[in-house]
Short mmCIF file of N, CA and C in Angstrom, two decimals:
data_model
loop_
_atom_site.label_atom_id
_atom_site.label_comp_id
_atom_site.label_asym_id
_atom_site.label_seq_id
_atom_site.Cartn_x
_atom_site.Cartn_y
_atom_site.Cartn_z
N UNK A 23 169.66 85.99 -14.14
CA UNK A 23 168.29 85.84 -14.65
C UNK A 23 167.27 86.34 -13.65
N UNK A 24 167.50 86.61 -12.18
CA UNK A 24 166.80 86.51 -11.59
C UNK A 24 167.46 88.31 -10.87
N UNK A 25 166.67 88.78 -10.81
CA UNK A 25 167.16 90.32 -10.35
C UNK A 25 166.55 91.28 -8.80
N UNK A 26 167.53 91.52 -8.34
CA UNK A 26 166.58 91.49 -6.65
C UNK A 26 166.96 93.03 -6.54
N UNK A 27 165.88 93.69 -5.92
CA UNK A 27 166.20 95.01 -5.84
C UNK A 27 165.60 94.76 -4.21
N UNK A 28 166.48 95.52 -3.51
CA UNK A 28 166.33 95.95 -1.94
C UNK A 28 166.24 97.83 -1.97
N UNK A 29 165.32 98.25 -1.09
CA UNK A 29 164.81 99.42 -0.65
C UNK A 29 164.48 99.13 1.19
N UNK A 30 164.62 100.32 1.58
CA UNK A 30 164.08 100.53 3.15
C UNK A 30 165.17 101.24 4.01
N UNK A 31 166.48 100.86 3.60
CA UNK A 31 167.63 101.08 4.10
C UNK A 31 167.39 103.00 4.42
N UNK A 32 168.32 102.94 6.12
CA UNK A 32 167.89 104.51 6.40
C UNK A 32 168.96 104.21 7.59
N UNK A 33 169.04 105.51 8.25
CA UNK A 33 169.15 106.13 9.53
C UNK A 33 168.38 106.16 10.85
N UNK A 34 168.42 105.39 11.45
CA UNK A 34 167.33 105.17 12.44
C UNK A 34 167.89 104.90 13.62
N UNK A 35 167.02 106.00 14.98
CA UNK A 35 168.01 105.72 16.54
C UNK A 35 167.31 104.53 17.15
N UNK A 36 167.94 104.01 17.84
CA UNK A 36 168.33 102.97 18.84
C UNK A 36 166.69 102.79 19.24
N UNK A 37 165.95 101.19 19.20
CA UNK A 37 164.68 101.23 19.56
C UNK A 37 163.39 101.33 18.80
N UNK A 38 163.96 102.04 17.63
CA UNK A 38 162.97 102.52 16.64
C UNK A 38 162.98 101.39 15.66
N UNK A 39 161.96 101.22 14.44
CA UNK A 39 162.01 100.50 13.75
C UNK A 39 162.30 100.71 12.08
N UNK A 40 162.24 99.87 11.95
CA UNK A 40 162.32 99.82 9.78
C UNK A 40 161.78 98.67 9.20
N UNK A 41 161.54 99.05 7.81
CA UNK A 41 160.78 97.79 7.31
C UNK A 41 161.81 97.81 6.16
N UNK A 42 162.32 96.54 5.84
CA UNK A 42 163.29 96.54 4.02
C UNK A 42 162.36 95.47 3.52
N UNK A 43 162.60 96.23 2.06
CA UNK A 43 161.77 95.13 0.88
C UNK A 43 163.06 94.85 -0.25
N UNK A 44 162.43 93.58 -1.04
CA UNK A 44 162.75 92.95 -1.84
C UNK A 44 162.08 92.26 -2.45
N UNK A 45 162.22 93.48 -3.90
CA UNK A 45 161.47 92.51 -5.09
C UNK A 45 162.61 91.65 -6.58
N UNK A 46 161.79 90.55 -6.51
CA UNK A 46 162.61 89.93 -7.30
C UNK A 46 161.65 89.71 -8.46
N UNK A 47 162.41 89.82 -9.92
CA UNK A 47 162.11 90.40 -11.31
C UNK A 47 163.07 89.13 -12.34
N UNK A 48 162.18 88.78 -13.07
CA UNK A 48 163.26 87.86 -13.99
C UNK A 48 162.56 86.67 -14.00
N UNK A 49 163.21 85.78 -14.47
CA UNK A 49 163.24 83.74 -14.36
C UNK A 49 162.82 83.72 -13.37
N UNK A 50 161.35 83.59 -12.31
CA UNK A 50 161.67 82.91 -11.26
C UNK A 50 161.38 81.52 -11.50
N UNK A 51 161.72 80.88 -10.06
CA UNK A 51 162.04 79.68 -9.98
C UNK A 51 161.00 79.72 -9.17
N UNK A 52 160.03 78.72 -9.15
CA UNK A 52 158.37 78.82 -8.21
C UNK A 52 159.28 78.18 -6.63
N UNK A 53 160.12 77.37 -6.28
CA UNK A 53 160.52 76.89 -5.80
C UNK A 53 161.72 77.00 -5.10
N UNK A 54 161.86 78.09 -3.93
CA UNK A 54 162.92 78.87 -3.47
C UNK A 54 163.02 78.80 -2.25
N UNK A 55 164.04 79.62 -2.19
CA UNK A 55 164.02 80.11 -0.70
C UNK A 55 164.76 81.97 -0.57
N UNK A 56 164.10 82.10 -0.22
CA UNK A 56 164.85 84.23 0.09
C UNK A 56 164.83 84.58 0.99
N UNK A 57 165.70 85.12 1.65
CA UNK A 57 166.42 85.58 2.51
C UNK A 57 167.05 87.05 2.76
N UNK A 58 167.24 87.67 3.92
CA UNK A 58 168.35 88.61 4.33
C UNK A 58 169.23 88.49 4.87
N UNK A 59 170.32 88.74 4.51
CA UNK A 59 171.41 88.61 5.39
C UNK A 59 172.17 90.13 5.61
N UNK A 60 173.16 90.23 6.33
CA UNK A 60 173.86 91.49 6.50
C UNK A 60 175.61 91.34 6.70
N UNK A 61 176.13 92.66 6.88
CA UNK A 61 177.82 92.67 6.59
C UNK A 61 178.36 93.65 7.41
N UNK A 62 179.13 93.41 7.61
CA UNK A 62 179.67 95.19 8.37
C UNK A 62 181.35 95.26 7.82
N UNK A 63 181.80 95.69 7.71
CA UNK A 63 183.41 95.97 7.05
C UNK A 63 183.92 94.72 7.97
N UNK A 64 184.95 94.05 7.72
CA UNK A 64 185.76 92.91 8.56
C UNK A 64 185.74 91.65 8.62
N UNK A 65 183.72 92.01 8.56
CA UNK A 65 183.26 90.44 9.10
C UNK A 65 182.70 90.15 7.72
N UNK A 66 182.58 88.35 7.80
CA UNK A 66 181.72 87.93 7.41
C UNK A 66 180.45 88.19 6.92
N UNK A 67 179.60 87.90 5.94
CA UNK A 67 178.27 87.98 5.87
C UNK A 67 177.19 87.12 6.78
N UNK A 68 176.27 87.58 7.29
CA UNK A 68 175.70 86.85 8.20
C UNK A 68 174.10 86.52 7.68
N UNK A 69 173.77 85.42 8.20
CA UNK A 69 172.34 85.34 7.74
C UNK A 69 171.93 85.91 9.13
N UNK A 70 170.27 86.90 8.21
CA UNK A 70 169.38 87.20 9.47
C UNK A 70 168.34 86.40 9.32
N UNK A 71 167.39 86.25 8.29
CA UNK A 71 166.28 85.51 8.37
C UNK A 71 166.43 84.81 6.75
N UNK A 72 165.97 84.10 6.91
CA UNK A 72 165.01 83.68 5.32
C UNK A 72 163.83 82.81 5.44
N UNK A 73 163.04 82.74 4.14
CA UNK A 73 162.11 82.36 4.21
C UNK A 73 161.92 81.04 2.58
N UNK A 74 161.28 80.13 2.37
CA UNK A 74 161.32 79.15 1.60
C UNK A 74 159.65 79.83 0.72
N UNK A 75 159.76 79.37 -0.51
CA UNK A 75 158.61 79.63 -1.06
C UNK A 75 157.10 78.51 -0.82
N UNK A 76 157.53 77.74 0.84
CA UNK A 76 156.41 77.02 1.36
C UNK A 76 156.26 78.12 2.81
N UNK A 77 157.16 78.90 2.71
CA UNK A 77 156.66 79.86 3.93
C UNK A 77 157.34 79.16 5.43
N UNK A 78 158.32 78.47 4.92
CA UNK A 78 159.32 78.22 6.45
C UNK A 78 159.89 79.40 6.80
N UNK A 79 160.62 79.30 7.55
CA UNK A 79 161.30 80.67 8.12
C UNK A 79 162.02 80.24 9.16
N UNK A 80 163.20 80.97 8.78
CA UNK A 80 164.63 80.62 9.67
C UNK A 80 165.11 81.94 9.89
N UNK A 81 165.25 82.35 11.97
CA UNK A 81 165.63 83.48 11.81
C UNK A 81 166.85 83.22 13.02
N UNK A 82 168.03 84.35 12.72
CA UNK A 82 169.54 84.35 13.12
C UNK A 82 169.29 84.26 14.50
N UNK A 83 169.76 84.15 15.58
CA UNK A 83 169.19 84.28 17.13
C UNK A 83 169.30 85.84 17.23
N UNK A 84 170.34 86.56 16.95
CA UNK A 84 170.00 88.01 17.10
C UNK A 84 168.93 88.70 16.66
N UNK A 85 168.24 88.17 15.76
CA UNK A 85 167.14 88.36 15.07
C UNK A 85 165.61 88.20 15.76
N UNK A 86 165.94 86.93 16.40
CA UNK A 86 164.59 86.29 17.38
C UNK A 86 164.02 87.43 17.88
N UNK A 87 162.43 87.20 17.83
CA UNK A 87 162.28 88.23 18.81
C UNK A 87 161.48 89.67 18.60
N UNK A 88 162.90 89.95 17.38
CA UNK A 88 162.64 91.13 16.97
C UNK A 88 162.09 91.44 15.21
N UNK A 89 162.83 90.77 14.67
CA UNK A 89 162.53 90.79 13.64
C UNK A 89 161.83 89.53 12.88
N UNK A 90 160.99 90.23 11.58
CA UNK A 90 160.01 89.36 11.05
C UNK A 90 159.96 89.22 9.20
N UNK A 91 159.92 88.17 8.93
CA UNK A 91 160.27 88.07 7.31
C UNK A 91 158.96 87.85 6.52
N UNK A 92 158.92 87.85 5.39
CA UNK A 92 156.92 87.46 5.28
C UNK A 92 157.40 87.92 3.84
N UNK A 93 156.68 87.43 2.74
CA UNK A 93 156.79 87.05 1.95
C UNK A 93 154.70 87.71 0.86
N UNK A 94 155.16 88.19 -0.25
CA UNK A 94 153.88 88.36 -0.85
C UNK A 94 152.95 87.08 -1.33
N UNK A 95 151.57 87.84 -1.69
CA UNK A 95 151.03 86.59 -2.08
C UNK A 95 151.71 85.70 -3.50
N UNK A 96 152.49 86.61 -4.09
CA UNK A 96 153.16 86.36 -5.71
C UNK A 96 154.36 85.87 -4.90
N UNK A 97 154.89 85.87 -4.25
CA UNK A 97 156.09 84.75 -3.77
C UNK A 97 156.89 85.48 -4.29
N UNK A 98 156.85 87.10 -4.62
CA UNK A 98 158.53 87.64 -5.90
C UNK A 98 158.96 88.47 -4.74
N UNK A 99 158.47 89.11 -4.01
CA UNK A 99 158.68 90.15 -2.83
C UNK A 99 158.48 89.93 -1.44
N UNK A 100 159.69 89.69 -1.27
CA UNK A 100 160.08 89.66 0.53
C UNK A 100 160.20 90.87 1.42
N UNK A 101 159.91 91.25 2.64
CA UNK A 101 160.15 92.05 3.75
C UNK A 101 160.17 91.86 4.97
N UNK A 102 161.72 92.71 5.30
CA UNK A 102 162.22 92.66 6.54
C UNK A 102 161.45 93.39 7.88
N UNK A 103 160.61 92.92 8.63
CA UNK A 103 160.30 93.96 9.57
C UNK A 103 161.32 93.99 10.99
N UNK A 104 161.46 95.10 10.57
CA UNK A 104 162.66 95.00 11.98
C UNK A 104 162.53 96.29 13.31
N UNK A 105 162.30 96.01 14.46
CA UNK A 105 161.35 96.37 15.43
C UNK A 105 162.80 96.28 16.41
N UNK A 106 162.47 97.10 17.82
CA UNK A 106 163.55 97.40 18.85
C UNK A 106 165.10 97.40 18.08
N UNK A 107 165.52 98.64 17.17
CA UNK A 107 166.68 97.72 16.57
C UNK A 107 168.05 98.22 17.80
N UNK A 108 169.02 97.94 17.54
CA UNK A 108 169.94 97.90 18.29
C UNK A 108 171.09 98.62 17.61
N UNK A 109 171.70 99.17 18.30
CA UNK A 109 172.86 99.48 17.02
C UNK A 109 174.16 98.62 16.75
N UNK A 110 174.08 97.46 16.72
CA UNK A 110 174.79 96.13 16.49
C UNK A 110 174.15 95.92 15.56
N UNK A 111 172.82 96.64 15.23
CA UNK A 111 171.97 95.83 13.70
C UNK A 111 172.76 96.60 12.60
N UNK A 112 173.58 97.88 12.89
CA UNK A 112 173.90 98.72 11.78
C UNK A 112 174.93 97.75 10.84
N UNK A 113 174.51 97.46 9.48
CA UNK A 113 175.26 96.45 8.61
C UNK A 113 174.79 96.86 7.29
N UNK A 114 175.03 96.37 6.04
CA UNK A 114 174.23 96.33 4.73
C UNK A 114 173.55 95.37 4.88
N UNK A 115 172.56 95.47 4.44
CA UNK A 115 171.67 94.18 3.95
C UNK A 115 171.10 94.04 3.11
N UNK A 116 171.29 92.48 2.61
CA UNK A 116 171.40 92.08 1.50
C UNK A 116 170.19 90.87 0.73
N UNK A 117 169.65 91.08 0.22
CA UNK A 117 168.19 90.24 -0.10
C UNK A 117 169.49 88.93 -0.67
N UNK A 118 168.84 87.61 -0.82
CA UNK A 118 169.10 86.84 -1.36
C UNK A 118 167.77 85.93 -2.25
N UNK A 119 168.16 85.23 -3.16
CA UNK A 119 167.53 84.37 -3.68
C UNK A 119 168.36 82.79 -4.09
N UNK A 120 167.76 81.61 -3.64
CA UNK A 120 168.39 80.49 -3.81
C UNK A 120 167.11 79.76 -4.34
N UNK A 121 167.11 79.33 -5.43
CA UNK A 121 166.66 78.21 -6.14
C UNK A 121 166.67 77.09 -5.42
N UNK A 122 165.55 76.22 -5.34
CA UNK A 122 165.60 74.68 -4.93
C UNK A 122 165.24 73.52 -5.83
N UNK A 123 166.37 72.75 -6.19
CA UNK A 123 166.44 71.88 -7.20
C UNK A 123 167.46 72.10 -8.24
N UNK A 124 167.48 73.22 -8.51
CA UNK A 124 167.92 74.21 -9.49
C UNK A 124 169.35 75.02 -9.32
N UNK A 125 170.67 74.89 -9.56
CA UNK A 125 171.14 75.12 -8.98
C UNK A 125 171.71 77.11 -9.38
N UNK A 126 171.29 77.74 -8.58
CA UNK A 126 170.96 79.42 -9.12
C UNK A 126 170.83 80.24 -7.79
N UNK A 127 171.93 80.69 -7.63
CA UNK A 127 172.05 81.96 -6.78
C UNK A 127 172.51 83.19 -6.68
N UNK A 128 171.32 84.21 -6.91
CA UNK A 128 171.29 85.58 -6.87
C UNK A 128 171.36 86.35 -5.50
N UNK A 129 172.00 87.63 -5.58
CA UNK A 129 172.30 88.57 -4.68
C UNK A 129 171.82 90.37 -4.95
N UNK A 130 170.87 90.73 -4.55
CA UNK A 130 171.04 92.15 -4.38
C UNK A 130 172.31 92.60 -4.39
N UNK A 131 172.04 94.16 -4.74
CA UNK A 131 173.26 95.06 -4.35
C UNK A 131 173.39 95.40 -2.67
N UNK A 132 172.24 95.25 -1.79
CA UNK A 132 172.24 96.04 -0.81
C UNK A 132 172.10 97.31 -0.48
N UNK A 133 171.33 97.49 0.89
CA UNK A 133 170.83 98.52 1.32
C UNK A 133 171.51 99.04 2.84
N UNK A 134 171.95 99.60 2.78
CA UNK A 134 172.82 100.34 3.92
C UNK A 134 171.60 100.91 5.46
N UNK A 135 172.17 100.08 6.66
CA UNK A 135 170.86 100.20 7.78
C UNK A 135 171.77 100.76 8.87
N UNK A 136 171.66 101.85 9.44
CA UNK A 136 172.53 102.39 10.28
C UNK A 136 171.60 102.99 11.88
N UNK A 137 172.15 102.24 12.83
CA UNK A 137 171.12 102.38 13.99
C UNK A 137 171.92 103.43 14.93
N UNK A 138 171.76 104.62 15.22
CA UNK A 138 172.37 105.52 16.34
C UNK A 138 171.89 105.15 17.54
N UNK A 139 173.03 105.60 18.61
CA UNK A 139 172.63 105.35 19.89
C UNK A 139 171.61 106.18 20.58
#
């Protein structure tokens, strides 16, 4: 019901930055929380940041620092600002959406972020 499209995903060397967005389309739920997380072949999915539709914000410790989550005034579109990246950041990343109260969780397809040395 709830449909998340991610854009920003690129090629980018070591240091430099990127911004990813995510807009979400459908049922919303006024009462959320959205998030990015990322993957690399092997591992796990990892959370990097998310954010609650009161504007909390929880970010990964690799994340600290550098990267920043922020949210529109319509609460449907999230973005990743991501600053000094590293090439340990190279992963997919993946918008999320989690309902609060409600029990409803959506996933982007993902956007592919690849950092050269």
């Amino acid at each position: 019901q709830v449909q998340l499209r991610e854009s920003g995903g690129s090629l980018v060397q070591a240091g430099g930055s990127l911004r990813l967005s995510c807009v979400a389309s459908g049922s919303i739920i006024a009462r959320n929380t959205m998030g990015w997380y990322r993957q690399v072949p092997g591992k796990q999915r990892e959370l990097v940041a998310t954010i609650t539709s009161g504007g909390l914000t929880n970010y990964a410790d690799a994340a600290l620092g550098r990267f920043t989550i922020s949210r529109s005034s319509a609460k449907n579109t999230v973005s990743l600002q991501m600053n000094s990246l590293k090439p340990e950041d190279s992963a997919v990343y993946f918008c999320r959406f989690n309902a609060i109260g409600v029990r409803y969780d959506a996933w982007g397809q993902g956007t592919r972020v690849t950092v050269s040395s």
